[in-house]
Coordinates of C-alpha atoms in Angstrom, one line a residue:
X1 CA 0.0 0.0 0.0
X2 CA 1.3 3.5 -0.9
X3 CA 2.3 5.8 2.0
X4 CA 1.4 8.9 0.1
X5 CA -0.7 11.1 2.4
X6 CA -3.1 13.0 0.2
X7 CA -4.7 14.7 3.2
X8 CA -1.6 16.9 3.5
X9 CA -1.9 20.1 1.4
X10 CA 1.8 20.1 0.5
X11 CA 1.4 16.7 -1.1
X12 CA -1.5 17.9 -3.2
X13 CA 0.5 21.0 -4.2
X14 CA 3.5 19.0 -5.1
X15 CA 1.4 16.7 -7.3
X16 CA -0.6 19.5 -9.1
X17 CA 2.1 22.2 -9.1
X18 CA 1.4 25.8 -8.4
X19 CA -1.2 27.0 -10.9
X20 CA -0.7 30.7 -11.6
X21 CA -3.8 31.7 -13.5
X22 CA -3.2 34.7 -15.9
X23 CA -5.8 37.4 -16.0
X24 CA -4.6 39.2 -19.1
X25 CA -7.2 41.1 -21.0
X26 CA -9.7 43.7 -20.0
X27 CA -12.4 43.6 -17.3
X28 CA -15.6 44.7 -19.2
X29 CA -17.9 47.1 -17.4
X30 CA -21.4 47.1 -18.9
X31 CA -23.2 50.5 -18.8
X32 CA -26.3 49.2 -20.5
X33 CA -28.7 48.5 -17.6
X34 CA -31.8 48.4 -19.8
X35 CA -31.3 45.8 -22.5
X36 CA -32.2 42.5 -20.9
X37 CA -31.7 38.9 -21.9
X38 CA -34.9 37.3 -20.7
X39 CA -33.5 33.7 -20.7
X40 CA -30.5 34.8 -18.7
X41 CA -32.5 36.9 -16.4
X42 CA -34.7 33.8 -15.6
X43 CA -31.6 31.8 -14.9
X44 CA -30.3 34.6 -12.6
X45 CA -33.6 34.6 -10.7
X46 CA -33.3 30.9 -10.2
X47 CA -29.8 31.4 -9.0
X48 CA -30.9 33.8 -6.4
X49 CA -33.9 31.9 -5.2
X50 CA -32.2 28.5 -5.0
X51 CA -29.3 29.5 -2.8
X52 CA -29.0 27.2 0.2
X53 CA -26.9 27.0 3.3
X54 CA -25.5 23.5 4.0
X55 CA -25.4 24.2 7.7
X56 CA -29.2 24.5 7.7
X57 CA -30.1 22.0 5.0
X58 CA -27.8 19.1 5.7
X59 CA -27.5 16.9 8.9
X60 CA -23.8 16.9 9.5
X61 CA -24.3 15.1 12.8
X62 CA -25.4 12.1 10.8
X63 CA -22.9 9.2 11.4
X64 CA -21.9 7.6 8.1
X65 CA -20.8 4.0 7.7
X66 CA -17.0 4.3 8.0
X67 CA -16.5 1.4 5.6
X68 CA -18.8 2.9 3.0
X69 CA -19.3 6.7 3.7
X70 CA -21.4 7.4 0.7
X71 CA -23.5 4.2 0.7
X72 CA -22.1 3.3 -2.7
X73 CA -23.6 0.3 -4.3
X74 CA -20.9 -2.1 -5.3
X75 CA -21.6 -1.6 -9.0
X76 CA -20.1 1.9 -8.5
X77 CA -16.7 0.3 -7.6
X78 CA -14.8 0.0 -10.9
X79 CA -13.3 -3.4 -10.1
X80 CA -16.5 -4.9 -8.8
X81 CA -17.4 -8.2 -10.5
X82 CA -13.8 -8.8 -11.6
X83 CA -11.8 -12.0 -10.5
X84 CA -9.8 -9.7 -8.2
X85 CA -12.9 -8.4 -6.5
X86 CA -14.2 -11.9 -6.1
X87 CA -11.0 -12.9 -4.3
X88 CA -11.1 -10.0 -1.9
X89 CA -12.3 -10.6 1.7
X90 CA -15.0 -8.3 2.9
X91 CA -12.6 -6.4 5.0
X92 CA -10.6 -5.4 1.9
X93 CA -13.7 -4.6 0.0
X94 CA -14.7 -2.2 2.7
X95 CA -11.3 -0.4 2.3
X96 CA -11.9 -0.2 -1.5
X97 CA -15.3 1.3 -1.0
X98 CA -13.9 4.0 1.3
X99 CA -11.1 4.8 -1.1
X100 CA -13.5 4.9 -4.1
X101 CA -15.6 7.4 -2.1
X102 CA -12.5 9.5 -1.3
X103 CA -11.2 9.5 -4.9
X104 CA -14.6 10.4 -6.4
X105 CA -15.3 13.3 -4.0
X106 CA -11.7 14.5 -4.3
X107 CA -12.2 14.9 -8.1
X108 CA -15.2 17.1 -7.5
X109 CA -13.5 19.1 -4.7
X110 CA -10.6 20.1 -7.0
X111 CA -12.8 20.6 -10.0
X112 CA -15.2 22.9 -8.1
X113 CA -12.3 25.1 -7.0
X114 CA -11.1 25.4 -10.6
X115 CA -14.7 26.2 -11.6
X116 CA -14.7 28.9 -8.9
X117 CA -11.6 30.6 -10.3
X118 CA -12.8 30.2 -13.9
X119 CA -16.2 31.7 -13.1
X120 CA -14.4 34.7 -11.7
X121 CA -12.7 35.2 -15.0
X122 CA -16.0 34.9 -16.8
X123 CA -17.7 37.5 -14.7
X124 CA -14.9 40.0 -15.5
X125 CA -14.9 39.4 -19.2
X126 CA -18.5 38.9 -20.5
X127 CA -20.2 41.9 -22.0
X128 CA -23.8 41.5 -20.9
X129 CA -24.9 42.6 -17.4
X130 CA -27.3 39.7 -17.0
X131 CA -24.5 37.2 -17.6
X132 CA -22.4 39.0 -15.0
X133 CA -25.2 38.8 -12.5
X134 CA -25.7 35.1 -13.1
X135 CA -21.9 34.4 -12.9
X136 CA -22.0 36.1 -9.4
X137 CA -24.6 33.6 -8.2
X138 CA -22.5 30.7 -9.6
X139 CA -19.4 31.9 -7.7
X140 CA -21.4 31.5 -4.5
X141 CA -22.5 28.0 -5.7
X142 CA -19.0 26.9 -6.4
X143 CA -17.7 28.2 -3.1
X144 CA -20.4 26.3 -1.3
X145 CA -19.6 23.1 -3.2
X146 CA -15.9 23.4 -2.4
X147 CA -16.9 23.8 1.3
X148 CA -19.2 20.8 1.1
X149 CA -16.9 18.4 -0.6
X150 CA -14.0 19.3 1.6
X151 CA -16.1 18.9 4.7
X152 CA -17.4 15.5 3.6
X153 CA -13.9 14.3 2.8
X154 CA -12.5 15.6 6.1
X155 CA -15.2 14.7 8.5
X156 CA -16.9 11.7 6.9
X157 CA -14.5 9.9 4.6
X158 CA -11.2 10.7 6.2
X159 CA -8.9 10.7 3.1
X160 CA -8.3 12.7 0.0
X161 CA -6.8 12.2 -3.4
X162 CA -5.2 14.4 -6.0
X163 CA -6.9 15.6 -9.2
X164 CA -7.0 13.1 -12.0
X165 CA -4.2 14.0 -14.5
X166 CA -6.7 14.2 -17.4
X167 CA -9.0 16.7 -15.7
X168 CA -6.0 18.6 -14.3
X169 CA -4.5 19.0 -17.8
X170 CA -7.9 20.3 -19.2
X171 CA -8.4 22.8 -16.4
X172 CA -4.8 24.0 -16.5
X173 CA -5.1 24.7 -20.2
X174 CA -8.4 26.5 -19.7
X175 CA -7.2 28.5 -16.6
X176 CA -4.0 29.7 -18.3
X177 CA -5.9 30.6 -21.5
X178 CA -6.7 34.4 -21.3
X179 CA -9.8 34.0 -23.4
X180 CA -12.7 33.5 -21.1
X181 CA -14.8 31.2 -23.1
X182 CA -12.2 28.3 -22.7
X183 CA -13.1 28.3 -19.0
X184 CA -16.8 28.0 -20.0
X185 CA -16.1 25.1 -22.4
X186 CA -14.0 23.2 -19.7
X187 CA -16.3 23.9 -16.7
X188 CA -19.8 24.3 -18.0
X189 CA -19.9 22.2 -21.2
X190 CA -17.6 19.3 -20.1
X191 CA -17.0 19.0 -16.4
X192 CA -20.4 20.4 -15.2
X193 CA -22.2 17.9 -17.4
X194 CA -20.0 15.2 -16.0
X195 CA -21.1 16.4 -12.5
X196 CA -24.7 16.6 -13.5
X197 CA -24.7 13.0 -14.8
X198 CA -22.9 11.8 -11.7
X199 CA -25.0 13.6 -9.1
X200 CA -28.2 12.7 -10.8
X201 CA -27.3 9.0 -10.4
X202 CA -26.0 9.6 -6.8
X203 CA -29.2 11.3 -5.8
X204 CA -31.2 8.2 -6.8
X205 CA -28.8 5.4 -5.8
X206 CA -26.6 6.3 -2.9
X207 CA -27.8 4.7 0.3
X208 CA -26.4 7.2 2.8
X209 CA -29.0 9.9 3.5
X210 CA -26.5 12.8 3.9
X211 CA -24.7 11.9 0.7
X212 CA -28.1 11.6 -1.2
X213 CA -29.3 15.0 0.1
X214 CA -26.0 16.7 -0.7
X215 CA -26.1 15.2 -4.2
X216 CA -29.6 16.5 -4.8
X217 CA -28.7 20.1 -3.9
X218 CA -25.5 20.0 -5.9
X219 CA -27.3 18.5 -9.0
X220 CA -29.8 21.4 -8.9
X221 CA -27.0 23.9 -8.9
X222 CA -25.1 22.1 -11.7
X223 CA -28.2 22.2 -14.0
X224 CA -28.2 26.0 -13.8
X225 CA -24.5 26.2 -14.5
X226 CA -24.8 24.0 -17.6
X227 CA -27.7 26.1 -18.9
X228 CA -25.7 29.3 -18.4
X229 CA -22.8 27.9 -20.4
X230 CA -25.0 27.0 -23.3
X231 CA -26.7 30.4 -23.3
X232 CA -23.6 32.5 -23.2
X233 CA -21.6 30.4 -25.8
X234 CA -24.3 30.0 -28.4
X235 CA -24.6 33.8 -28.6
X236 CA -20.8 34.3 -28.6
X237 CA -19.5 31.7 -31.0
X238 CA -21.2 33.0 -34.2
X239 CA -19.1 36.1 -33.7
X240 CA -15.8 34.2 -34.1
X241 CA -13.6 33.6 -37.2
X242 CA -13.1 30.1 -38.6
X243 CA -9.5 30.0 -37.2
X244 CA -10.8 30.9 -33.7
X245 CA -13.5 28.2 -33.9
X246 CA -10.9 25.7 -34.9
X247 CA -9.0 26.3 -31.7
X248 CA -12.1 25.7 -29.7
X249 CA -12.8 22.5 -31.6
X250 CA -9.3 21.2 -30.9
X251 CA -9.8 21.9 -27.2
X252 CA -13.3 20.2 -27.1
X253 CA -12.2 17.1 -28.9
X254 CA -9.1 16.7 -26.7
X255 CA -11.3 17.2 -23.6
X256 CA -13.8 14.6 -24.8
X257 CA -11.0 12.1 -25.4
X258 CA -9.8 12.8 -21.9
X259 CA -13.2 12.1 -20.3
X260 CA -13.7 9.0 -22.4
X261 CA -10.4 7.3 -22.1
X262 CA -8.2 9.0 -19.5
X263 CA -10.5 9.9 -16.6
X264 CA -9.5 6.8 -14.6
X265 CA -9.1 5.9 -11.0
X266 CA -5.6 4.4 -11.2
X267 CA -4.5 6.3 -8.1
X268 CA -6.8 4.1 -6.0
X269 CA -5.1 0.9 -7.1
X270 CA -1.6 2.2 -6.8
X271 CA -2.4 3.6 -3.3
X272 CA -3.8 0.2 -2.2
X273 CA -1.0 -1.7 -3.9
X274 CA -3.3 -3.8 -6.1
X275 CA -1.2 -3.3 -9.2
X276 CA -1.8 -3.8 -12.9
X277 CA -4.6 -6.4 -12.5
X278 CA -6.8 -3.8 -10.7
X279 CA -5.9 -1.1 -13.3
X280 CA -6.9 -3.3 -16.2
X281 CA -10.1 -4.5 -14.4
X282 CA -11.1 -1.0 -13.6
X283 CA -10.7 0.2 -17.2
X284 CA -12.9 -2.7 -18.5
X285 CA -15.5 -2.0 -15.9
X286 CA -19.2 -1.9 -16.7
X287 CA -19.4 1.0 -14.3
X288 CA -17.0 3.0 -16.4
X289 CA -18.9 2.3 -19.6
X290 CA -22.2 3.4 -17.9
X291 CA -20.5 6.5 -16.6
X292 CA -19.3 7.4 -20.1
X293 CA -22.7 6.8 -21.6
X294 CA -24.4 9.1 -19.1
X295 CA -21.8 11.8 -19.5
X296 CA -21.8 12.0 -23.3
X297 CA -25.6 11.8 -23.4
X298 CA -25.3 15.3 -22.0
X299 CA -22.1 16.7 -23.5
X300 CA -22.9 15.9 -27.1
X301 CA -26.3 17.6 -27.4
X302 CA -24.7 20.6 -25.5
X303 CA -21.9 20.9 -28.1
X304 CA -24.6 20.8 -30.9
X305 CA -26.6 23.5 -29.1
X306 CA -23.7 25.9 -28.8
X307 CA -22.6 25.4 -32.5
X308 CA -19.5 23.5 -31.6
X309 CA -20.5 20.7 -33.9
X310 CA -18.6 21.1 -37.2
X311 CA -17.2 18.3 -39.3
X312 CA -14.0 18.0 -37.2
X313 CA -15.9 17.7 -33.9
X314 CA -18.4 15.3 -35.4
X315 CA -15.6 13.1 -36.7
X316 CA -13.9 13.1 -33.3
X317 CA -17.2 12.1 -31.6
X318 CA -17.8 9.4 -34.2
X319 CA -14.4 7.9 -33.5
X320 CA -15.3 7.9 -29.8
X321 CA -18.5 6.1 -30.5
X322 CA -20.7 8.8 -29.0
X323 CA -21.9 10.8 -32.0
X324 CA -25.3 9.2 -31.8
X325 CA -26.1 11.0 -28.6
X326 CA -26.6 14.2 -30.6
X327 CA -30.2 13.0 -31.1
X328 CA -30.9 12.9 -27.4
X329 CA -33.6 15.3 -26.3
X330 CA -31.4 16.8 -23.6
X331 CA -33.8 19.7 -22.8
X332 CA -36.4 17.2 -21.7
X333 CA -33.8 15.3 -19.7
X334 CA -32.8 18.5 -17.9
X335 CA -36.5 19.2 -17.1
X336 CA -36.8 15.7 -15.6
X337 CA -33.5 16.2 -13.6
X338 CA -34.7 19.5 -12.2
X339 CA -38.1 18.1 -11.2
X340 CA -36.5 15.0 -9.6
X341 CA -34.1 17.2 -7.6
X342 CA -36.9 19.6 -6.5
X343 CA -39.1 16.6 -5.6
X344 CA -36.2 15.0 -3.5
X345 CA -35.5 18.3 -1.8
X346 CA -39.2 19.0 -1.1
X347 CA -39.6 15.6 0.5
X348 CA -36.6 16.2 2.7
X349 CA -37.5 19.7 3.7
X350 CA -41.1 18.5 4.4
X351 CA -39.8 15.8 6.6
X352 CA -37.6 18.3 8.5
X353 CA -40.6 20.6 9.0
X354 CA -42.7 17.7 10.3
X355 CA -39.8 16.8 12.7
X356 CA -39.6 20.4 13.9
X357 CA -43.4 20.5 14.5
X358 CA -43.3 17.2 16.3
X359 CA -40.5 18.5 18.5
X360 CA -42.4 21.6 19.4
X361 CA -45.5 19.5 20.2
X362 CA -43.5 17.3 22.5
X363 CA -42.0 20.3 24.2
X364 CA -45.5 21.7 24.7
X365 CA -46.8 18.4 26.0
X366 CA -43.9 18.2 28.4
X367 CA -44.5 21.7 29.6
X368 CA -48.1 21.0 30.3
X369 CA -47.3 17.8 32.2
X370 CA -44.7 19.5 34.4
X371 CA -46.8 22.6 34.9
X372 CA -44.3 24.9 33.2

């Protein structure tokens, strides 16, 4: 088993390197307070109304299962079902479940911080006031997500991993690129869609109630972020030259290959000392295939919607075997996602209100009985 201690900030810094994000270019001030983008304004209104405080909404006193902090079904473990998994005693499987939880939430922790920085760049550079207003709400969302994932890792899982090299390379490229729309492509079109797919499944299938509730809140935020990215880019990209579009196409195709083939959890198996057998089993995993299906079911229609769907992008998606997802009615899928998240949160909040009422009733009954 590796002795690398990913909980130490200096270890994570040594792995990722110091990212110095350039902020070249101009911060654009909009003096037009009258022309309004109604779609963006509705999104901004949602962003204001759906803010939430995890101290109030989540039960951090809940005790998770230390062997499976997220309540992951075994099919979420990338070596589950392999000969290696079948040989493992239950005590070792428990270790794998915990490390899988830690690796997964670590990826989102680091990605949320990158999105936080990238959104700051977007707020400075976009022209329209309504886009700036929404970006401000997203900055608060991303800060809350960083807080939540870090708290979960620190207090419930107890370990942390570095950022996957494939995601790290994508974000480093986008963050060091002075043109703001690269940050939108990386965060809103690629990574936020990955998060939306993941948290939608987690909301339904995780068994731990704290993890389920956290996933429902984050998924609702991610749906707004994805919608923002599409709105702002589909209006911006028709203004660019063919050469400028080609640069974005190269970035998108490379990012899609990274998510399809290079977003892997090798760090888990190296840390646990399971070696090449586990790495190969994980890469052949049905869980990984299902993950890719859910992610590209969202990414491909998004690329089509923003106009990033020329022959070069289509050829790249065809080689990846995901071009067929361009026919998915992703707008309907987003509506179902949002309704499911709202329904899940409404049920939880209703249960909390009922519990509060019951507690008040009990206090009143106790007071009457004691003569208070």
